[in-house]
XYZ file of C-alpha atoms in Angstrom:
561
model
C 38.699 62.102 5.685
C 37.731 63.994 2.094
C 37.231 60.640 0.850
C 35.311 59.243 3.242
C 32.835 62.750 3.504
C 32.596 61.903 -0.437
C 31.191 58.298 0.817
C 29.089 59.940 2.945
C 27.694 62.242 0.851
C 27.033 58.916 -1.732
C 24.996 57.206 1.036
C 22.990 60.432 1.461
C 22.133 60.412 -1.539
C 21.008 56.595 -2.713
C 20.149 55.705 1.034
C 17.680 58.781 1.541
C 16.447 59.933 -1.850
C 13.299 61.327 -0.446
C 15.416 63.244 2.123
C 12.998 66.402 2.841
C 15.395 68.454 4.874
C 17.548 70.110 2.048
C 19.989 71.569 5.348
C 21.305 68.066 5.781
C 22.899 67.747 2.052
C 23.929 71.539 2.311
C 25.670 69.969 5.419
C 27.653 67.305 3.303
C 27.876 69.329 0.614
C 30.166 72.333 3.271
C 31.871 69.261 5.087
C 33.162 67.780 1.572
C 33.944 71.484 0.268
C 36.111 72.067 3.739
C 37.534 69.013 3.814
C 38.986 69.061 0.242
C 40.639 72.568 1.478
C 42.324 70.600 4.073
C 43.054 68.350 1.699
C 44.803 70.845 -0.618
C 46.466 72.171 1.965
C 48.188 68.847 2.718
C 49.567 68.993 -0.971
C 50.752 71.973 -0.732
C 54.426 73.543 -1.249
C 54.053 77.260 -0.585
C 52.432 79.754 1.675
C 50.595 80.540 -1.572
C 49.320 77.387 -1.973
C 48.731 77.151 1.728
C 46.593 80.175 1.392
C 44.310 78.831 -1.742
C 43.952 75.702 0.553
C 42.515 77.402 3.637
C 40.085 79.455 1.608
C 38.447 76.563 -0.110
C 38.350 75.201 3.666
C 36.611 78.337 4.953
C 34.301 78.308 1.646
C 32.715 75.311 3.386
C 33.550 76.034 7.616
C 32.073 79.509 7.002
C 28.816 77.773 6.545
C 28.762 74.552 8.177
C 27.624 76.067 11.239
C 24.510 77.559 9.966
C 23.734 75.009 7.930
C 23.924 72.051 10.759
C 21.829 74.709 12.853
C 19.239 74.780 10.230
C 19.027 71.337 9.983
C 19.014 70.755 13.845
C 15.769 73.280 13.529
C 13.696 70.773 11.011
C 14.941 67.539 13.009
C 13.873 68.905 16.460
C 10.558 70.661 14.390
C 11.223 73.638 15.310
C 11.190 77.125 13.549
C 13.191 80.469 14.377
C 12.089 84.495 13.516
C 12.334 85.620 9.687
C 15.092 87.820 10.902
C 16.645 85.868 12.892
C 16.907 83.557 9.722
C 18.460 86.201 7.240
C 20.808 87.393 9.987
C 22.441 84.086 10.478
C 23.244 84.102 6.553
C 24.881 87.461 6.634
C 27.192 86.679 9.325
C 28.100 83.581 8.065
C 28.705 85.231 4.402
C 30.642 87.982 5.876
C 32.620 85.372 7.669
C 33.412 84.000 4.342
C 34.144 87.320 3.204
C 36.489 88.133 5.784
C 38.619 84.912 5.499
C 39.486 85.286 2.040
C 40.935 88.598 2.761
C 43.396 86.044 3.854
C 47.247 87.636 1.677
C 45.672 91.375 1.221
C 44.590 92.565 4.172
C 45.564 91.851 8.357
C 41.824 91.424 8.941
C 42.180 87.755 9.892
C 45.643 86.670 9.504
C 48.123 89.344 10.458
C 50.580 86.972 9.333
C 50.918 83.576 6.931
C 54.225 81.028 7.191
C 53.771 78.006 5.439
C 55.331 74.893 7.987
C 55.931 71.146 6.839
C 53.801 69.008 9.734
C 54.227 65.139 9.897
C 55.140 65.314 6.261
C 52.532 67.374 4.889
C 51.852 71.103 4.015
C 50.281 73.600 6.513
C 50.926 76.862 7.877
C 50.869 78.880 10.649
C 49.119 82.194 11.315
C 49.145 85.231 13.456
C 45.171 85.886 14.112
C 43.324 89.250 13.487
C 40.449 90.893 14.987
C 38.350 89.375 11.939
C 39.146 85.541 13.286
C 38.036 86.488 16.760
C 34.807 87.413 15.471
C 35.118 83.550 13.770
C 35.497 82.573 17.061
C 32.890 84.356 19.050
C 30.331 83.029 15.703
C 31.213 79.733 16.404
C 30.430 79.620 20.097
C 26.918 81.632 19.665
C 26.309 78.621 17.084
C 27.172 75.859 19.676
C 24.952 78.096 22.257
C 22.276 78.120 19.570
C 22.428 74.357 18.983
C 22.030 73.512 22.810
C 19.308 75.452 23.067
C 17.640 73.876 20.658
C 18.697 70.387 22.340
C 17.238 71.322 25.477
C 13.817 72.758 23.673
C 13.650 69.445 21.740
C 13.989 67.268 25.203
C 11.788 68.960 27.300
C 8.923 70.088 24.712
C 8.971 68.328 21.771
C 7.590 65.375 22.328
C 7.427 64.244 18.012
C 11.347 64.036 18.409
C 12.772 60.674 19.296
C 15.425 60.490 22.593
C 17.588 58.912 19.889
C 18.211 61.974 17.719
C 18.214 63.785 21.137
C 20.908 61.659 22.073
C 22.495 61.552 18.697
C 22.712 65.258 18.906
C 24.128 65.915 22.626
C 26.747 63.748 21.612
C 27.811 65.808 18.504
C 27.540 68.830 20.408
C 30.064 67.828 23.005
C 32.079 66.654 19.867
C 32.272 69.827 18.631
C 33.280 71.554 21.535
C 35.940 69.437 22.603
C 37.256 69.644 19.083
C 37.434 72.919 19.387
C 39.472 73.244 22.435
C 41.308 70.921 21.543
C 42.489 72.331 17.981
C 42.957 75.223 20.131
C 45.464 73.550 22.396
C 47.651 71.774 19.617
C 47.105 75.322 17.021
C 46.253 73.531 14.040
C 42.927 72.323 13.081
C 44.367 69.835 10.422
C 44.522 67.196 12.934
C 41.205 67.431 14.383
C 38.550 69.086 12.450
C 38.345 66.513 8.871
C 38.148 64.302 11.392
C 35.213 65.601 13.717
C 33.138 66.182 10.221
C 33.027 63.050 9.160
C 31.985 62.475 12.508
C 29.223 64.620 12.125
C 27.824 62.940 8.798
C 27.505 59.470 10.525
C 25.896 61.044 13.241
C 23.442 63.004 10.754
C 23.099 59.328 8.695
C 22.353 58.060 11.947
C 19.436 60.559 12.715
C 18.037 60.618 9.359
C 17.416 57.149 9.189
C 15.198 58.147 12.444
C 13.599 60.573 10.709
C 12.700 58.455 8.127
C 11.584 55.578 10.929
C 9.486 57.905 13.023
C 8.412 60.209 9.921
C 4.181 59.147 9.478
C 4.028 61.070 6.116
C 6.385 58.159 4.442
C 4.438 55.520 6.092
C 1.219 56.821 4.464
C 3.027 57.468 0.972
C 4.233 53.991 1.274
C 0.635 52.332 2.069
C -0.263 54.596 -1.167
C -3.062 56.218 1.382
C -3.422 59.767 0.278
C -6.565 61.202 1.809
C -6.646 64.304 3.484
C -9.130 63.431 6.155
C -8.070 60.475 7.859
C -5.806 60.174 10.908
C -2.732 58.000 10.873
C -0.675 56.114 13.785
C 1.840 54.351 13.760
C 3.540 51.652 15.940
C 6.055 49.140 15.722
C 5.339 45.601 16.540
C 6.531 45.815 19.876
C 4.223 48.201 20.105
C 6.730 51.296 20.335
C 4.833 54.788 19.354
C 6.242 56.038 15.611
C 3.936 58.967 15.242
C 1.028 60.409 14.186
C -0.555 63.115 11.764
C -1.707 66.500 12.670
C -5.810 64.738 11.865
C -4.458 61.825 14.475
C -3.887 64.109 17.114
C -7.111 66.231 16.548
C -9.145 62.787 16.789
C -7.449 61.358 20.122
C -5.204 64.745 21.830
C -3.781 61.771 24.464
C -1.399 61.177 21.515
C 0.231 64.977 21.583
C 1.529 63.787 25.064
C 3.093 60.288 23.712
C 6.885 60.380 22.906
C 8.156 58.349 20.130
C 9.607 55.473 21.144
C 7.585 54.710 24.175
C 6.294 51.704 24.834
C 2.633 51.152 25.097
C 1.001 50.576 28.447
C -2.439 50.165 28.520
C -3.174 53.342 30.460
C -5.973 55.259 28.209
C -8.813 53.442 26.060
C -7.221 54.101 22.928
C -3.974 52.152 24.217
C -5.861 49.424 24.838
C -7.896 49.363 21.573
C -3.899 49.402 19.825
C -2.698 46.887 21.936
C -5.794 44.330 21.341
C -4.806 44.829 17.807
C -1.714 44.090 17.728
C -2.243 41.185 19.945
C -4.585 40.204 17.564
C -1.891 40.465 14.453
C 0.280 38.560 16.645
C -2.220 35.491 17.078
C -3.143 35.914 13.509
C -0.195 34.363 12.414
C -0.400 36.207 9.205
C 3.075 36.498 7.725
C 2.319 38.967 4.502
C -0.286 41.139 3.624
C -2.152 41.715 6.919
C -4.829 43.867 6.767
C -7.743 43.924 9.104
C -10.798 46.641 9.351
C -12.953 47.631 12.341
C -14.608 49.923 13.851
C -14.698 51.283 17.615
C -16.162 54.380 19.485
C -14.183 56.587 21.344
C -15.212 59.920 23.293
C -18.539 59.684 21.749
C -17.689 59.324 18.513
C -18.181 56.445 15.735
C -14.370 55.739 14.114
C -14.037 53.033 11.348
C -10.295 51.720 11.233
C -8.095 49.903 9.066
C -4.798 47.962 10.701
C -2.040 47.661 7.597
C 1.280 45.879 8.538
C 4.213 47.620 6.544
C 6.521 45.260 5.904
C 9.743 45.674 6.115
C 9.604 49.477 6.829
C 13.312 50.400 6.948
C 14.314 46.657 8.082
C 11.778 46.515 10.076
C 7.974 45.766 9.980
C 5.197 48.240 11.640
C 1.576 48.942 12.139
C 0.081 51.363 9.954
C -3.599 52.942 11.885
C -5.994 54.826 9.408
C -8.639 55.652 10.691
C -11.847 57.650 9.495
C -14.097 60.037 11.686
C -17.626 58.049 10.555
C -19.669 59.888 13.079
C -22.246 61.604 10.937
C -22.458 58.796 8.328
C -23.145 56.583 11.387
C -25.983 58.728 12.304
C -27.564 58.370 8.874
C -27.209 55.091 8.548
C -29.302 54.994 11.580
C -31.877 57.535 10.851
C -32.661 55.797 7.629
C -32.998 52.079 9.426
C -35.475 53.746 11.825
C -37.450 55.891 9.682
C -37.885 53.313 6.884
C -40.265 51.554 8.799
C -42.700 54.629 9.247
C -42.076 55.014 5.170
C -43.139 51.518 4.676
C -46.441 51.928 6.821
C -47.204 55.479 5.153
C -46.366 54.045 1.256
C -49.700 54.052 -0.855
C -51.686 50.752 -1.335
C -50.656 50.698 -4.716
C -48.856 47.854 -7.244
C -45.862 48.681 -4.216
C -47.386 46.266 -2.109
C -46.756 43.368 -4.424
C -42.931 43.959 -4.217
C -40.742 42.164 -2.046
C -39.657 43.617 1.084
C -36.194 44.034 -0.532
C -37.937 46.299 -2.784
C -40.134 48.059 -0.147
C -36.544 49.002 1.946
C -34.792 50.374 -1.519
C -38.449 52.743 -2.267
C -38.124 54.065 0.974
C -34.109 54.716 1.261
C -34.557 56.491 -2.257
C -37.321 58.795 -1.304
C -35.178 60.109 1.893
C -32.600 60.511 -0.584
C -34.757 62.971 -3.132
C -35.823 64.758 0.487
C -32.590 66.078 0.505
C -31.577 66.423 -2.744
C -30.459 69.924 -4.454
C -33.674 70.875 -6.366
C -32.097 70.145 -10.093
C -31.569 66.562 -8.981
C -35.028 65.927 -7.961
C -36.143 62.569 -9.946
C -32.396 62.223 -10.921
C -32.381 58.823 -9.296
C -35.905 57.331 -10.811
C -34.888 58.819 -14.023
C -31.794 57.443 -14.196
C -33.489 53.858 -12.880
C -35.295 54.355 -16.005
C -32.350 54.358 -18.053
C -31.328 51.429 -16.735
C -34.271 49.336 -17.174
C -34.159 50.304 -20.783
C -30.922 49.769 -21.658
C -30.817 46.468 -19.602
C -34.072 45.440 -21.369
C -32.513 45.884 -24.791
C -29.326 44.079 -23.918
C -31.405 40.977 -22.551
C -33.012 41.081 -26.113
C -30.036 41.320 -27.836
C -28.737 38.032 -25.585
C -25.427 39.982 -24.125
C -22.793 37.249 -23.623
C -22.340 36.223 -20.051
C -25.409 38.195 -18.216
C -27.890 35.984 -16.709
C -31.395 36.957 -16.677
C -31.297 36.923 -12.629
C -27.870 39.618 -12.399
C -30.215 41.675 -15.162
C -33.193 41.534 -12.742
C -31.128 42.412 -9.572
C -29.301 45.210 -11.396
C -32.742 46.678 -12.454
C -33.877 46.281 -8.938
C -30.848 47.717 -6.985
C -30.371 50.546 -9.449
C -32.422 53.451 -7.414
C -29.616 52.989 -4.738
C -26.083 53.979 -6.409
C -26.128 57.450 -5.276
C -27.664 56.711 -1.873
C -24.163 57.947 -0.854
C -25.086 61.523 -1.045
C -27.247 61.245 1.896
C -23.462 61.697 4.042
C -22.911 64.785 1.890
C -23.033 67.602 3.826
C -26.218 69.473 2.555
C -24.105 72.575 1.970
C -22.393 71.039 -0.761
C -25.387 69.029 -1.634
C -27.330 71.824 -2.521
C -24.861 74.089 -3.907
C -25.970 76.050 -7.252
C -23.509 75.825 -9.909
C -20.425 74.087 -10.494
C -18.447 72.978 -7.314
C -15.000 74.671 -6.671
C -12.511 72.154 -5.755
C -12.394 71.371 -1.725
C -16.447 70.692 -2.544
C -15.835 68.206 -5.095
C -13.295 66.470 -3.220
C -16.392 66.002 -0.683
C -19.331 64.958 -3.087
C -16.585 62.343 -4.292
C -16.362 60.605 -1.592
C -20.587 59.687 -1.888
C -19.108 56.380 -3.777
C -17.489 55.082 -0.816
C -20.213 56.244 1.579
C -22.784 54.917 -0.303
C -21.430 51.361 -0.684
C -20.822 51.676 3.291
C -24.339 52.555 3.965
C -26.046 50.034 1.692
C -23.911 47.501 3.077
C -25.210 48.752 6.644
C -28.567 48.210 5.937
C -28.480 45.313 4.049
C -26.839 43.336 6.472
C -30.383 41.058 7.069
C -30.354 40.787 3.643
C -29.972 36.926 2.683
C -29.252 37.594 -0.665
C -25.904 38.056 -0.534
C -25.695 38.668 -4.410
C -28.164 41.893 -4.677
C -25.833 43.110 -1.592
C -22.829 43.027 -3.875
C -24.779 44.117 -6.937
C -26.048 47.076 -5.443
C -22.971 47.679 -3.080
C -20.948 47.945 -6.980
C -23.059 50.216 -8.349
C -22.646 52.949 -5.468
C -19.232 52.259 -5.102
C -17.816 52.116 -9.312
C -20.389 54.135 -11.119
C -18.070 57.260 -11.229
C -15.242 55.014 -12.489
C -14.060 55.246 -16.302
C -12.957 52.530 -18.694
C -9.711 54.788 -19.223
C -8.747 54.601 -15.728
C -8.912 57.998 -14.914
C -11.775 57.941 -12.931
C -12.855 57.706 -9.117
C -12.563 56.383 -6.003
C -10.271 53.413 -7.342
C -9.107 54.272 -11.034
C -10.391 51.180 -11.959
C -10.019 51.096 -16.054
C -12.035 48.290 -18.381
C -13.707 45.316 -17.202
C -12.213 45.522 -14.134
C -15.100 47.763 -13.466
C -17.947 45.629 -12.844
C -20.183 45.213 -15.426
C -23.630 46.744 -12.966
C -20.998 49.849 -12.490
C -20.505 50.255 -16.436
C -24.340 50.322 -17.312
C -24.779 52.552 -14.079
C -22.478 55.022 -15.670
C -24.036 55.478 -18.790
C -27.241 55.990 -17.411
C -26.272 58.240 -14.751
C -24.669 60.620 -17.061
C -27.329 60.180 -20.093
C -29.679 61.765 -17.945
C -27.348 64.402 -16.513
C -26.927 65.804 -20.072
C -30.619 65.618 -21.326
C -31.828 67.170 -18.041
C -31.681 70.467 -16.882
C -28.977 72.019 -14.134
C -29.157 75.503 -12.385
C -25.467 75.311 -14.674
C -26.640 74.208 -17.853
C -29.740 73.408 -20.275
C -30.687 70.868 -21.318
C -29.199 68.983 -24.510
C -30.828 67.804 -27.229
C -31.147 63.325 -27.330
C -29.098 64.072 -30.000
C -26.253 66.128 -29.294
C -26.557 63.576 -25.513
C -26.007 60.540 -27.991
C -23.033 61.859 -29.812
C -21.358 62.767 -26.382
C -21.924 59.587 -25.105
C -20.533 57.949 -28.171
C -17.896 60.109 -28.582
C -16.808 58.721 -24.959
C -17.182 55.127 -26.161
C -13.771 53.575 -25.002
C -12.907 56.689 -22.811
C -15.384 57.168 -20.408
C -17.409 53.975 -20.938
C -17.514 50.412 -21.677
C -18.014 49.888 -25.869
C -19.234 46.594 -25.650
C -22.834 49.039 -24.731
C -23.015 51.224 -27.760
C -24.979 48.763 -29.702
C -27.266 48.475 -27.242
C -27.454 51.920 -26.368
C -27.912 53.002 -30.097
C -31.393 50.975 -30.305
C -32.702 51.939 -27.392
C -32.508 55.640 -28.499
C -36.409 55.675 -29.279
C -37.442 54.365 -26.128
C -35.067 56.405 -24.416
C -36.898 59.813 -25.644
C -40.742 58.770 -25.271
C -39.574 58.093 -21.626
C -38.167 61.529 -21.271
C -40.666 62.752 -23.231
C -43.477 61.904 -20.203
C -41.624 62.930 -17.262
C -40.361 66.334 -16.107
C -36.490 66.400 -16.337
């Protein structure tokens, strides 16, 4: 039995690395410590021996109990009082205490006399008051762990009937164990036994844990943001579990119990089961991935279906879904007030342009309405800047840019950061430098931005401005290092409209002026931007970027920045 709690222990270990609840392994680590005792005591010759033997056993028993209570509390997600905590630990260190009073004082063993039994060493005691209270503190721990049982069945509704299961069976185990050691007076025949029975139970559960535990899922699918709600199902369409954001978003889930089987009986288990009907027909063996979007209780949710594969052995459905609500309601703001900013635009050279170019004036104007007031012109300026720099590349006869991607990148520059019109003004128009919950917000403009343009493009024939512009939005806060955002895309896996985007987006962020900051001179913003050659952006622009340095300040020059 010590050698096969040792096994256990190894499978712990290797088989659940990421293991979050530490009380398991303190569990292995007592059962292993108390089983060696017995194990010593089986070796040895002498009451003396016999003595050394049963302490080492008690150095784990005295806190076996505690610890499998403590890790019943995380399983079943549960919590107890502070005090009630720190109380548990004294009593089960003054247990300890007491039992290896064991040869100086009656406190627990009146009397030792070491016995030969089946072969092997053991002994046989007269008990003291002290063991009586070891008694009555293991009985208030077998009370404590039904309680929690019972809790766990009838409330928590996170904790699979498995481990429920799992756990009633311990429990009645232990307690027959423990008669039963009574009934033959020696525990060396039972207990070594009834802990190793207790790891494979607690190997058992944990791999349940693990199954039904959403957090690895999301590690696993590498999805990390704070925001979205997670589900998760199993391709029989069995309920894994949910995030805290899931449960906000659709509450029917708080009253789902893992395992369950879906039925069909609300609108969201209908919207699940279409999709997984729909994986099913896809016939898609690897790599499923599928995005939609759906409205539920009034509000607009954008989802994407992931298929884990072999999850643990087995494959399941990984939900993530977004709350896209209020950029929804932009997106539909802008496609009906563009047509009143069309009919109001002045009859000026704007009526020549196409009525591609008529939508992007408009959709940039709404998006300097709401603008903080240091930003105002940010996005002609920075058009500008673009328009220069692509001018001087097309002179220069940059390898592999045809003159029609340098016209559409000149004329889908004004939208990249049409993204910020999902911001929440709040954060939009903060003054200063943002703390860090606001920048987590203004970085997500990329992603909205490439959402919305795609949105109201969608009539667009051109497919290829689409993606142009959809690029720019989406990389332009992206570094050749790899360090930047949403993707950590690094070199020319950054599209090349997202590169020059960059440059000019920050160019003009250093030479203007912020409510943080004056501005810098051109040249101290041409050293910067040189200095972050190879870091920040793409080299292959610094020639370019070098000769357009005159044109570059006479522009500046004649506008207010």
């Amino acid at each position: 039995m010590f050698v096969l709690s040792a096994v256990n222990l190894a499978v712990l270990s290797l088989r659940f690395q990421n293991q979050r609840n530490n009380y398991v392994y303190y569990v292995f680590y007592a059962i292993l410590v108390a089983n060696f005792g017995h194990w010593l005591l089986g070796f040895s010759e002498s009451v003396e021996g016999a003595i050394i033997a049963n302490k080492v056993n008690y150095l784990g028993g005295s806190f076996l109990p505690m610890f499998m209570f403590f890790a019943l509390l995380q399983i079943c997600k549960m919590s107890i009082p502070k005090w009630l905590h720190l109380s548990l630990i004294v009593m089960s260190f003054t247990i300890c205490a007491l039992a290896m009073t064991v040869g100086y004082f009656p406190a627990y063993y009146k009397t030792v006399e070491y016995v030969v039994q089946a072969g092997v060493g053991n002994y046989v005691a007269t008990y003291g008051w002290a063991h009586g209270l070891f008694n009555a503190f293991l009985i208030g721990f077998v009370i404590l762990d039904i309680w929690i049982i019972v809790k766990a069945l009838l409330s928590q509704k996170m904790v699979s009937l498995k481990n429920i299961i799992a756990m009633i069976v311990g429990e009645i185990a232990t307690i027959l164990s423990f008669f039963l050691a009574r009934y033959l007076g020696s525990d060396m025949l039972i207990m070594p036994l009834l802990y190793v029975f207790d790891q494979i139970l607690l190997l058992y559960i944990c791999s349940n844990v693990k199954w039904y535990d959403i957090t690895e899922c999301v590690i696993e699918s590498i999805e990390t943001e704070s925001s979205c709600a997670y589900m998760s199902f199993s391709i029989d369409g069995a309920y894994l579990g949910a995030n805290r954001i899931a449960m906000d978003f659709f509450p029917e889930l708080a009253k789902m119990r893992v395992d369950a089987h879906l039925k069909g009986e609300t609108e969201l288990q209908q919207l699940i089961m279409s999709w997984i009907e729909k994986y099913r027909k896809s016939k898609i063996l690897t790599d499923y991935c599928q995005m939609t979007e759906f409205n539920h209780s009034g509000r607009h949710y954008k989802c994407e279906v992931k298929v884990l594969r072999q999850v643990h052995g087995r494959n399941v459905f990984l939900f993530r879904i977004e709350d896209d609500t209020q950029e929804q309601q932009y997106i539909d703001a802008l496609g009906r007030s563009n047509s009143m900013l069309q009919k109001n635009m002045v009859k000026t050279e704007n009526e020549k342009l196409s009525e591609q170019e008529k939508l992007i004036v408009g959709m940039v104007q709404m998006a300097e309405s709401r603008a903080e007031k240091d930003m105002a012109g940010h996005i002609k300026r920075t058009s500008e800047v673009v328009k220069i720099l692509v001018s001087m590349m097309r002179k220069k006869g940059f390898e592999d840019l045809s003159d029609k991607f340098l016209d559409v990148l000149i004329a889908a520059a004004p939208m990249y950061d049409l993204g910020k019109m999902a911001i929440d003004e709040a954060v939009l128009r903060n003054e200063g430098r943002y703390n860090i919950d606001d920048y987590e917000i203004m970085k997500t403009h990329a992603e909205k931005g490439a959402n919305i343009i795609e949105k109201l493009l969608s009539d667009v024939k051109d497919n290829y401005f689409v993606r142009v512009a959809k690029n720019m939005a989406l990389y332009h806060h992206e570094r050749w290092d790899g360090t930047g955002y949403p993707e950590q895309r690094s070199g020319e896996s950054i599209p090349m409209e997202a590169r020059i985007m960059a440059l000019a987006d920050v160019y003009d962020a250093l030479v203007s002026k912020r409510c943080y900051k004056e501005r810098m001179s051109f040249r101290e913003a041409r050293d910067v931007i040189l200095a972050s050659m190879g870091k920040q952006f793409d080299p292959q622009l610094k020639d370019s970027f070098l000769e357009c340095q005159d044109q570059l300040m006479d522009y500046y020059c004649s506008v207010d920045h």
